[in-house]
PDB file of C-alpha atoms in Angstrom:
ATOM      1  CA  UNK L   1     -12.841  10.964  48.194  1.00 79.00           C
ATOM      2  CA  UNK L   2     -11.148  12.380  45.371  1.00 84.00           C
ATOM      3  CA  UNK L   3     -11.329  15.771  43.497  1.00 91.00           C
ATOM      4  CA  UNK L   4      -9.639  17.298  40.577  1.00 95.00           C
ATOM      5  CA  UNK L   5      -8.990  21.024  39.666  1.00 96.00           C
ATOM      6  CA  UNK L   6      -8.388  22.897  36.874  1.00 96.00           C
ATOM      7  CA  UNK L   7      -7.291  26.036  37.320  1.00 91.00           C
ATOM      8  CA  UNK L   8      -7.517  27.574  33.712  1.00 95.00           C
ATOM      9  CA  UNK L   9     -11.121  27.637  32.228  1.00 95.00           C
ATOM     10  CA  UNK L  10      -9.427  28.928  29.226  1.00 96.00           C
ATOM     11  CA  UNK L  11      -6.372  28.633  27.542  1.00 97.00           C
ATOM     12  CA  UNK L  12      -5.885  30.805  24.194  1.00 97.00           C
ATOM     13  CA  UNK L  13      -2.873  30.494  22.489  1.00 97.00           C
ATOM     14  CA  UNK L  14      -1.486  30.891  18.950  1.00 97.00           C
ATOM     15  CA  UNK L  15      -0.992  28.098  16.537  1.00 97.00           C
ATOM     16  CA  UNK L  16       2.236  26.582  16.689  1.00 97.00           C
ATOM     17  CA  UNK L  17       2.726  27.725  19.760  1.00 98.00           C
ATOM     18  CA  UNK L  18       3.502  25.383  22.637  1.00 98.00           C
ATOM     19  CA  UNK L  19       0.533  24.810  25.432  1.00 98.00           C
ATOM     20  CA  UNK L  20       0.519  23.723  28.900  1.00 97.00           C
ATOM     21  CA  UNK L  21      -3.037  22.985  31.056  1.00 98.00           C
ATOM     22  CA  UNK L  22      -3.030  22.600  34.343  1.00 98.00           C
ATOM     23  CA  UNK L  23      -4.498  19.601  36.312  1.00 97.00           C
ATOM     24  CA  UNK L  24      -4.086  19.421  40.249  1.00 97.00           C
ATOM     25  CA  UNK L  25      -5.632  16.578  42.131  1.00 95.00           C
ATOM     26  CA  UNK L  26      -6.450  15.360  45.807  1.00 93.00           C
ATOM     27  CA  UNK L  27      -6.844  12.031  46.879  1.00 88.00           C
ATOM     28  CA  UNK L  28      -6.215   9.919  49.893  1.00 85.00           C
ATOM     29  CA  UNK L  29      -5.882   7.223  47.976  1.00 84.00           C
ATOM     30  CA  UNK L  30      -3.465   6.273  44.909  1.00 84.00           C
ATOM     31  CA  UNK L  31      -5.065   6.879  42.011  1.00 86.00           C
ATOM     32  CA  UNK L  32      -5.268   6.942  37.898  1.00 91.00           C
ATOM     33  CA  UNK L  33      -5.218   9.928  36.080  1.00 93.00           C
ATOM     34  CA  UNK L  34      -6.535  10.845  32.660  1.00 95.00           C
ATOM     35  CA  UNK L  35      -7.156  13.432  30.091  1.00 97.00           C
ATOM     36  CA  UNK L  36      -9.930  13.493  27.557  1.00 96.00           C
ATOM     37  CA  UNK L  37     -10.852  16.090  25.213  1.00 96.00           C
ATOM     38  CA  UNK L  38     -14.425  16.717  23.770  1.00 95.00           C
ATOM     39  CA  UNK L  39     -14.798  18.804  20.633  1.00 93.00           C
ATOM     40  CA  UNK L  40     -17.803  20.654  19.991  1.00 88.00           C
ATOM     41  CA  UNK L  41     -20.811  18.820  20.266  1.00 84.00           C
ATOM     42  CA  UNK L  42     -19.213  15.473  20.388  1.00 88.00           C
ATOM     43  CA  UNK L  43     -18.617  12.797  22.785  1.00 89.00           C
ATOM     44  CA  UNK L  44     -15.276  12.809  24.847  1.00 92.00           C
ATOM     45  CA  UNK L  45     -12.408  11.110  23.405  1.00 93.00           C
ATOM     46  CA  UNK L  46      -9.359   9.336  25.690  1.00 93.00           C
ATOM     47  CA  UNK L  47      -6.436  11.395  24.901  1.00 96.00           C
ATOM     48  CA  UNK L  48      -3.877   9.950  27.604  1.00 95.00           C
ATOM     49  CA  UNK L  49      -3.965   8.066  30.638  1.00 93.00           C
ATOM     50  CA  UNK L  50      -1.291   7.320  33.583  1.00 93.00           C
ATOM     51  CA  UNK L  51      -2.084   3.692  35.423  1.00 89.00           C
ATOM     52  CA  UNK L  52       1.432   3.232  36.732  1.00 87.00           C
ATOM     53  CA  UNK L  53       5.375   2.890  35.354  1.00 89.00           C
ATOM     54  CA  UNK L  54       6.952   5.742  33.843  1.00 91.00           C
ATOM     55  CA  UNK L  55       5.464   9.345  35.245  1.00 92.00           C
ATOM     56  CA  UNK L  56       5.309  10.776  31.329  1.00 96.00           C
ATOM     57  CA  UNK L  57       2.793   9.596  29.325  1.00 96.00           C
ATOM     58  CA  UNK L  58       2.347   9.906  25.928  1.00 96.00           C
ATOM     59  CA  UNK L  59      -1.259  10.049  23.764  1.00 95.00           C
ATOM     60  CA  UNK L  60      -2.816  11.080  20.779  1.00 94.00           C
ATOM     61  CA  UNK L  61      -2.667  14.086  18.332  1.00 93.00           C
ATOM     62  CA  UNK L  62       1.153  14.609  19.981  1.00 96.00           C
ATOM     63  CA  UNK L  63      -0.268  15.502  23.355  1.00 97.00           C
ATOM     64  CA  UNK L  64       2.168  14.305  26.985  1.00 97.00           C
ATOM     65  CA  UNK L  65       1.296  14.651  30.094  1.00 98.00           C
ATOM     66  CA  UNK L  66       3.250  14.135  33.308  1.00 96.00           C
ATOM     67  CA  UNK L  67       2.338  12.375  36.669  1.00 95.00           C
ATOM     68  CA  UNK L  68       4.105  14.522  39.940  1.00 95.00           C
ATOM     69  CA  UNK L  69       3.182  12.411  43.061  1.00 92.00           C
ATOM     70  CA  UNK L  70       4.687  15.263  45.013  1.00 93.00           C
ATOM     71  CA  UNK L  71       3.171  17.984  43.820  1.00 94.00           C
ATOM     72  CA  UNK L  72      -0.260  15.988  43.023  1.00 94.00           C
ATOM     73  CA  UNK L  73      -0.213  17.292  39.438  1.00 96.00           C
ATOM     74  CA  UNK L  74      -1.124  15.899  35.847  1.00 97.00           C
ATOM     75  CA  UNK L  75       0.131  18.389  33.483  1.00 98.00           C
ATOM     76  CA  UNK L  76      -1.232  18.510  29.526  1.00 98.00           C
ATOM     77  CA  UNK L  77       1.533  19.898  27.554  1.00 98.00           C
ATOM     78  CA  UNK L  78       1.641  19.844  22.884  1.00 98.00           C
ATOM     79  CA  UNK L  79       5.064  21.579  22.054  1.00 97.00           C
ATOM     80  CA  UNK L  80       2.938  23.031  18.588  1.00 97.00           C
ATOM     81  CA  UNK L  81      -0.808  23.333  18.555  1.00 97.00           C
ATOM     82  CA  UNK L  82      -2.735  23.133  15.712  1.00 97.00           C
ATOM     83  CA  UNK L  83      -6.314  25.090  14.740  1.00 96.00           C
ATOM     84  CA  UNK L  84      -7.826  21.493  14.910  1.00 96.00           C
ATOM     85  CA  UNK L  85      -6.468  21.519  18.779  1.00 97.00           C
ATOM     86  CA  UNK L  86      -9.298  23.749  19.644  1.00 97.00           C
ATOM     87  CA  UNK L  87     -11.753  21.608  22.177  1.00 97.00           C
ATOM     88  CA  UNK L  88     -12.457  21.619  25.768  1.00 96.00           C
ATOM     89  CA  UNK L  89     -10.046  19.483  27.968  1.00 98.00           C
ATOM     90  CA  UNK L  90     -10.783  17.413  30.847  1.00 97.00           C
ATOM     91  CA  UNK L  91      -8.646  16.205  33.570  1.00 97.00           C
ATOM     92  CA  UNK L  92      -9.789  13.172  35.687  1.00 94.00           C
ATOM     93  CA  UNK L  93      -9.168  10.701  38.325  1.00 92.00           C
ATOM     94  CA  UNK L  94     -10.175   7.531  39.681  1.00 87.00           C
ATOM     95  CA  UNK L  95      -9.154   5.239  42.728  1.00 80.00           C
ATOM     96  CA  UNK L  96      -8.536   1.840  42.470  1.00 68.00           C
ATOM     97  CA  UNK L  97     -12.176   0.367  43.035  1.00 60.00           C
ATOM     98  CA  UNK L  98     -12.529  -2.139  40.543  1.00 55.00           C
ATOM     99  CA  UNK L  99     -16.693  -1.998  40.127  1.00 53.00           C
ATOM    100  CA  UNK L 100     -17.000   0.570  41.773  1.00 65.00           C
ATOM    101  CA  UNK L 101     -14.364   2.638  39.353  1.00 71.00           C
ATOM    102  CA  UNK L 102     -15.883   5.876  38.762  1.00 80.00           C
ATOM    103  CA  UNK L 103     -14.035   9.076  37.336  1.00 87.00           C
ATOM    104  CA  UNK L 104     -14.391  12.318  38.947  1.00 90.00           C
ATOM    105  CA  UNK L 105     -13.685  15.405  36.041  1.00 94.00           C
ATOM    106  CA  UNK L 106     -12.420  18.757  36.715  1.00 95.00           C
ATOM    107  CA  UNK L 107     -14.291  21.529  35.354  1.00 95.00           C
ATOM    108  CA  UNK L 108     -12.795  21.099  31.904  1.00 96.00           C
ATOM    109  CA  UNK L 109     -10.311  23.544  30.181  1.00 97.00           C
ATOM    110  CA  UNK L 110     -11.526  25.400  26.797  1.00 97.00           C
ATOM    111  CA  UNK L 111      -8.345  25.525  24.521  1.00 97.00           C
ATOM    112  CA  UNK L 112      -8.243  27.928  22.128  1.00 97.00           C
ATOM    113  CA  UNK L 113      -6.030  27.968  19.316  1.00 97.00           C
ATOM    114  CA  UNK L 114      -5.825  31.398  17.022  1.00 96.00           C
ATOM    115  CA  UNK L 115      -3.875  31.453  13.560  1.00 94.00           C
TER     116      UNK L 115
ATOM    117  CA  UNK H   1     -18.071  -0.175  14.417  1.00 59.00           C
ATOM    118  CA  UNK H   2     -18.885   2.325  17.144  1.00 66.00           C
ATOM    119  CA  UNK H   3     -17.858   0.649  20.919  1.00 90.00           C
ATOM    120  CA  UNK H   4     -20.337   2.474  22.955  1.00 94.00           C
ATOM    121  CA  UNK H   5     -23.406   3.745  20.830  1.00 95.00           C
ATOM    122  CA  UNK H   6     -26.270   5.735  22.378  1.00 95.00           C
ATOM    123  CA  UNK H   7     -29.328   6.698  20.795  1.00 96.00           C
ATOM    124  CA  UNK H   8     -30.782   8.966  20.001  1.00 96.00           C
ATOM    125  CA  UNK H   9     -28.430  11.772  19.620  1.00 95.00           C
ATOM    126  CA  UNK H  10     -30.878  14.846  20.095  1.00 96.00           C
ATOM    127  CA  UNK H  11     -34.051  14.526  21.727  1.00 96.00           C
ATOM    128  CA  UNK H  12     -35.904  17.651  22.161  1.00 97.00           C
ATOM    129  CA  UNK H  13     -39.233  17.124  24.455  1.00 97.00           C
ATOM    130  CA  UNK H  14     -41.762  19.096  26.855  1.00 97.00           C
ATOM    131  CA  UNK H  15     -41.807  19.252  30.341  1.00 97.00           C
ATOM    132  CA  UNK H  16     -43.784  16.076  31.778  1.00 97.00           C
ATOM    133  CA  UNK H  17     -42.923  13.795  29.094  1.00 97.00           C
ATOM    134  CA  UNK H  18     -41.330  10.236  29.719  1.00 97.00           C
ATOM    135  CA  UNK H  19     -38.424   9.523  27.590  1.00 97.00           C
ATOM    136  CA  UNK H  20     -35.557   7.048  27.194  1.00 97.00           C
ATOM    137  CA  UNK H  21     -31.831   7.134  26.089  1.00 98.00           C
ATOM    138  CA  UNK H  22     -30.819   3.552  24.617  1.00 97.00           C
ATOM    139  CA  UNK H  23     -27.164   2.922  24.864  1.00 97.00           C
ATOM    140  CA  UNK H  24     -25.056  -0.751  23.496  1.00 97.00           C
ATOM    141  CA  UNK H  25     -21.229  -1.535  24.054  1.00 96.00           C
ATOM    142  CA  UNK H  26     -19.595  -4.178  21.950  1.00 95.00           C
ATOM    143  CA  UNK H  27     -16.561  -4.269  23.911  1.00 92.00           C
ATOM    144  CA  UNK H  28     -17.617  -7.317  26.108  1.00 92.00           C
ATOM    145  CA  UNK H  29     -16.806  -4.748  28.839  1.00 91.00           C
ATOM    146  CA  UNK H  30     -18.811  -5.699  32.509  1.00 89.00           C
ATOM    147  CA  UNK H  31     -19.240  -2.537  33.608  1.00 90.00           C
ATOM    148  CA  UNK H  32     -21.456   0.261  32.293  1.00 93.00           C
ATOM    149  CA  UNK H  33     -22.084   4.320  33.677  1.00 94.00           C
ATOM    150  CA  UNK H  34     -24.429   6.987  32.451  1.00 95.00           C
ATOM    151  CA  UNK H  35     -22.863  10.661  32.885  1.00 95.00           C
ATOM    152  CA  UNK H  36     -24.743  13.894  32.794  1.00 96.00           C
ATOM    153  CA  UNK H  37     -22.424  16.826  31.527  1.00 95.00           C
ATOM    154  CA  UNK H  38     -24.725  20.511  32.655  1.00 93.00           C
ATOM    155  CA  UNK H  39     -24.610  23.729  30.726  1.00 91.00           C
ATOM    156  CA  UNK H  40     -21.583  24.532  32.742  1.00 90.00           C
ATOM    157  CA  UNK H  41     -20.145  21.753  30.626  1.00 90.00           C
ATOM    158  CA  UNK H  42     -19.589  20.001  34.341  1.00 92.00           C
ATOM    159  CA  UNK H  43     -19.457  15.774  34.064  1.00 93.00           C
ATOM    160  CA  UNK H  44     -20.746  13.594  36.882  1.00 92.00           C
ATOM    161  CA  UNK H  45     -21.478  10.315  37.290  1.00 92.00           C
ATOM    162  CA  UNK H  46     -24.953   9.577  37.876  1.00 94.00           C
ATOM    163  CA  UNK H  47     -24.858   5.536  37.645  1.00 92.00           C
ATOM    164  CA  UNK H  48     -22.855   2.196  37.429  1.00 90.00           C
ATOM    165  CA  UNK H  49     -23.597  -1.152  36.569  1.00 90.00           C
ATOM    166  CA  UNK H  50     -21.755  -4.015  37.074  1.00 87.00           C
ATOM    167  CA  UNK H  51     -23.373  -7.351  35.380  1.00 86.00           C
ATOM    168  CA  UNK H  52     -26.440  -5.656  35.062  1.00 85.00           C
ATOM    169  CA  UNK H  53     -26.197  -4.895  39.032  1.00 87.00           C
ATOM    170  CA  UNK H  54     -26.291  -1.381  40.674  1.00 89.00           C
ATOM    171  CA  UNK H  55     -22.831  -0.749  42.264  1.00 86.00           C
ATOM    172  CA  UNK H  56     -23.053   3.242  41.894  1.00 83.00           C
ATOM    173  CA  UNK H  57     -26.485   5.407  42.225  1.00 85.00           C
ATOM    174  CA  UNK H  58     -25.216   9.055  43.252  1.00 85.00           C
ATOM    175  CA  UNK H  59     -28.034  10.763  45.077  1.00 77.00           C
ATOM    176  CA  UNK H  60     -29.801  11.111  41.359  1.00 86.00           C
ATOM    177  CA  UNK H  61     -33.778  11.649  41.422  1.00 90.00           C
ATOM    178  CA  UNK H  62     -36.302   8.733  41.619  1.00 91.00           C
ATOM    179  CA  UNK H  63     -37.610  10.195  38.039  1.00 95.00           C
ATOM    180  CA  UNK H  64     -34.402   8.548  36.558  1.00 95.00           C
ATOM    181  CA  UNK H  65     -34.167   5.013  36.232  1.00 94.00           C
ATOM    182  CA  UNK H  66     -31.580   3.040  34.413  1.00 94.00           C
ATOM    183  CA  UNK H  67     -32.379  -0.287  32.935  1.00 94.00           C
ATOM    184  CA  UNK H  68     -29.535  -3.337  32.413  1.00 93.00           C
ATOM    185  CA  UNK H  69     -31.489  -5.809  30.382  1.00 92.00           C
ATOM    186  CA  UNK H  70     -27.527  -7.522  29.739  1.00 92.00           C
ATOM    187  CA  UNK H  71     -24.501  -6.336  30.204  1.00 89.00           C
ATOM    188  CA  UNK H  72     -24.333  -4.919  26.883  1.00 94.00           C
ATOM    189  CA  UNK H  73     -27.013  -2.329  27.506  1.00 95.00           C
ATOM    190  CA  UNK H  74     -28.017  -0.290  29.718  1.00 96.00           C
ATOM    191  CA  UNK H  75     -30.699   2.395  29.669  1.00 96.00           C
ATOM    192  CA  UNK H  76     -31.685   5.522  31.117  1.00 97.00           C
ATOM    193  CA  UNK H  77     -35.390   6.392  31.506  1.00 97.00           C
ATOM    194  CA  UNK H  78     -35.890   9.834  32.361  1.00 96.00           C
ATOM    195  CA  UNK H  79     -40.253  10.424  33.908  1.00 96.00           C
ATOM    196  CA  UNK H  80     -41.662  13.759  34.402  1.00 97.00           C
ATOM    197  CA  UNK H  81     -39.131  15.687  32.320  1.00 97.00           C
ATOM    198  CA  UNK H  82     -38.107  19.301  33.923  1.00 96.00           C
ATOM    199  CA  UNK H  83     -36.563  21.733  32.074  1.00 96.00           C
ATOM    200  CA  UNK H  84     -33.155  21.322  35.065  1.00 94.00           C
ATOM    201  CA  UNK H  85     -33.074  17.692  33.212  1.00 96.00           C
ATOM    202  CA  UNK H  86     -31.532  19.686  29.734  1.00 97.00           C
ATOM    203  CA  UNK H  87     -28.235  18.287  29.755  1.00 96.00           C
ATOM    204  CA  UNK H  88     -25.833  16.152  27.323  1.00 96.00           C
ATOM    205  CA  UNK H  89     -25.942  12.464  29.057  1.00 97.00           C
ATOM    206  CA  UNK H  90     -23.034  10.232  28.079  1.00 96.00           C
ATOM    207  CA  UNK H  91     -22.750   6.653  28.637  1.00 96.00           C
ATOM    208  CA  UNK H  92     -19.938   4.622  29.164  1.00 94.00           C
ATOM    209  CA  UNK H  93     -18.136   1.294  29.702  1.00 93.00           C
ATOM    210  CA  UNK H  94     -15.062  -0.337  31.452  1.00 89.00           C
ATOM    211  CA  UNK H  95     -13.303  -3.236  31.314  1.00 84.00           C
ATOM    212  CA  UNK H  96     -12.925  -3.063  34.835  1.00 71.00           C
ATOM    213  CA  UNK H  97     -10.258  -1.246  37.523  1.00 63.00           C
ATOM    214  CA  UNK H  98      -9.271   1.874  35.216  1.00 74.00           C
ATOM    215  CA  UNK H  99     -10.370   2.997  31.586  1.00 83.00           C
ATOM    216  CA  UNK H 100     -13.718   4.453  30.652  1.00 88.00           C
ATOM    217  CA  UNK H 101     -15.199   4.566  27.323  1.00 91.00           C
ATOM    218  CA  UNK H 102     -17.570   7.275  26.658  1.00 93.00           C
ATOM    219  CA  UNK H 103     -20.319   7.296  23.473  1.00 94.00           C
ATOM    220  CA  UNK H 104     -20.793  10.028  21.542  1.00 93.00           C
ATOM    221  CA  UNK H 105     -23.396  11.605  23.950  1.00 95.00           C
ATOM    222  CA  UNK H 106     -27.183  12.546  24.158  1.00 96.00           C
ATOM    223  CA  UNK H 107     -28.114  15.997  23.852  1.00 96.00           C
ATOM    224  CA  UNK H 108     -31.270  16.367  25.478  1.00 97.00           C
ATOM    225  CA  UNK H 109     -33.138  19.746  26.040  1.00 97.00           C
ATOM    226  CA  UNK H 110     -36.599  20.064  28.184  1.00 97.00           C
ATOM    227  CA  UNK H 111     -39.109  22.698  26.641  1.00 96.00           C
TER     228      UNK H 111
END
């Protein structure tokens, strides 16, 4: 079985400012790893996703994260965040299953950006 | 235009009702899920469908039944409505071993 934590339930920070949130993860099993973000009251959106290859990954609205085998970690980082930034984060994994793929979330991450 | 569309968006309904939650993919994608995200804002997987077949049904209660009429829908009828069923319920799709597409989400609350 897998499970993912997040250890911040909320992240404010100031605009422009750089931003990290946290993802740890546990499996016995390799694994992918992914990000979405949900703003309010809408539907989650793929920000980033690591399937194999290079550990740093690279997604939308200038947002990296980086895969740490070792230290079972999935890291969100922005250098500069932005007002629009502000959303709830979710880290995620799923085994290799083929049909029966199913992501398991972390708790989700609230970032919030102040001017 | 939308990949994975769900309808309808808000659905506000009294305890004992029956209700459904259409949702479509145009992505030619096999697989299909319905997710239920709580107040807490939590997401977990409640089903999966594979070519209109089961594969996933976690421990959700008989009062929920999705429907696969072809592997571009899949449905979720929701009997006897309780007010622990308020919750946003998201469905999704997958081309197969890794990436899931969600819809925008139905926000349902029981009253």
């Amino acid at each position: 079985a897998q499970s993912v934590t997040q250890l911040d339930s909320q992240v404010p920070v100031f605009e422009e400012a750089p931003v990290e949130l946290r993802c740890n993860y546990s499996s016995s099993v390799s694994v992918y790893l992914f990000w979405y973000v949900q703003y309010p009251n809408q539907g989650l959106q793929l920000l980033l996703k690591y399937l194999s290859g290079s550990t740093l990954v690279k997604g939308i609205n200038g947002f990296e994260a980086e895969f740490n085998k070792s230290q079972t970690s999935f890291h969100l980082r922005k250098p500069s965040v932005h007002i629009s930034d502000t959303a709830e984060y979710f880290c995620a994994v799923s085994a290799y299953g083929g049909a029966t793929n199913k992501l398991i979330f972390g708790t989700g991450t609230l970032l919030a950006v102040q001017p | 235009d939308t990949a994975v569309s769900q309808t309808p968006k808000y659905l506000v309904t009294q305890m004992g009702n029956d209700k459904s939650i259409k949702c479509e993919q145009n992505l030619g994608h096999d697989t299909m899920y319905w997710y239920k995200q709580d107040s807490k804002k939590f997401l977990k997987i409640m089903f999966s469908y594979n070519n209109k077949e089961l594969i996933i049904n976690e421990t959700v209660p008989n009062r929920f039944s999705p429907k696969s009429p072809d592997k571009a829908h899949l449905n979720l009828h929701i009997n006897s409505l309780e007010l622990g069923d308020s919750a946003v319920y998201f469905c999704a799709s997958s081309p197969g071993e890794n990436t899931i597409y969600f819809g925008e989400g139905s926000w349902l609350t029981v009253v």
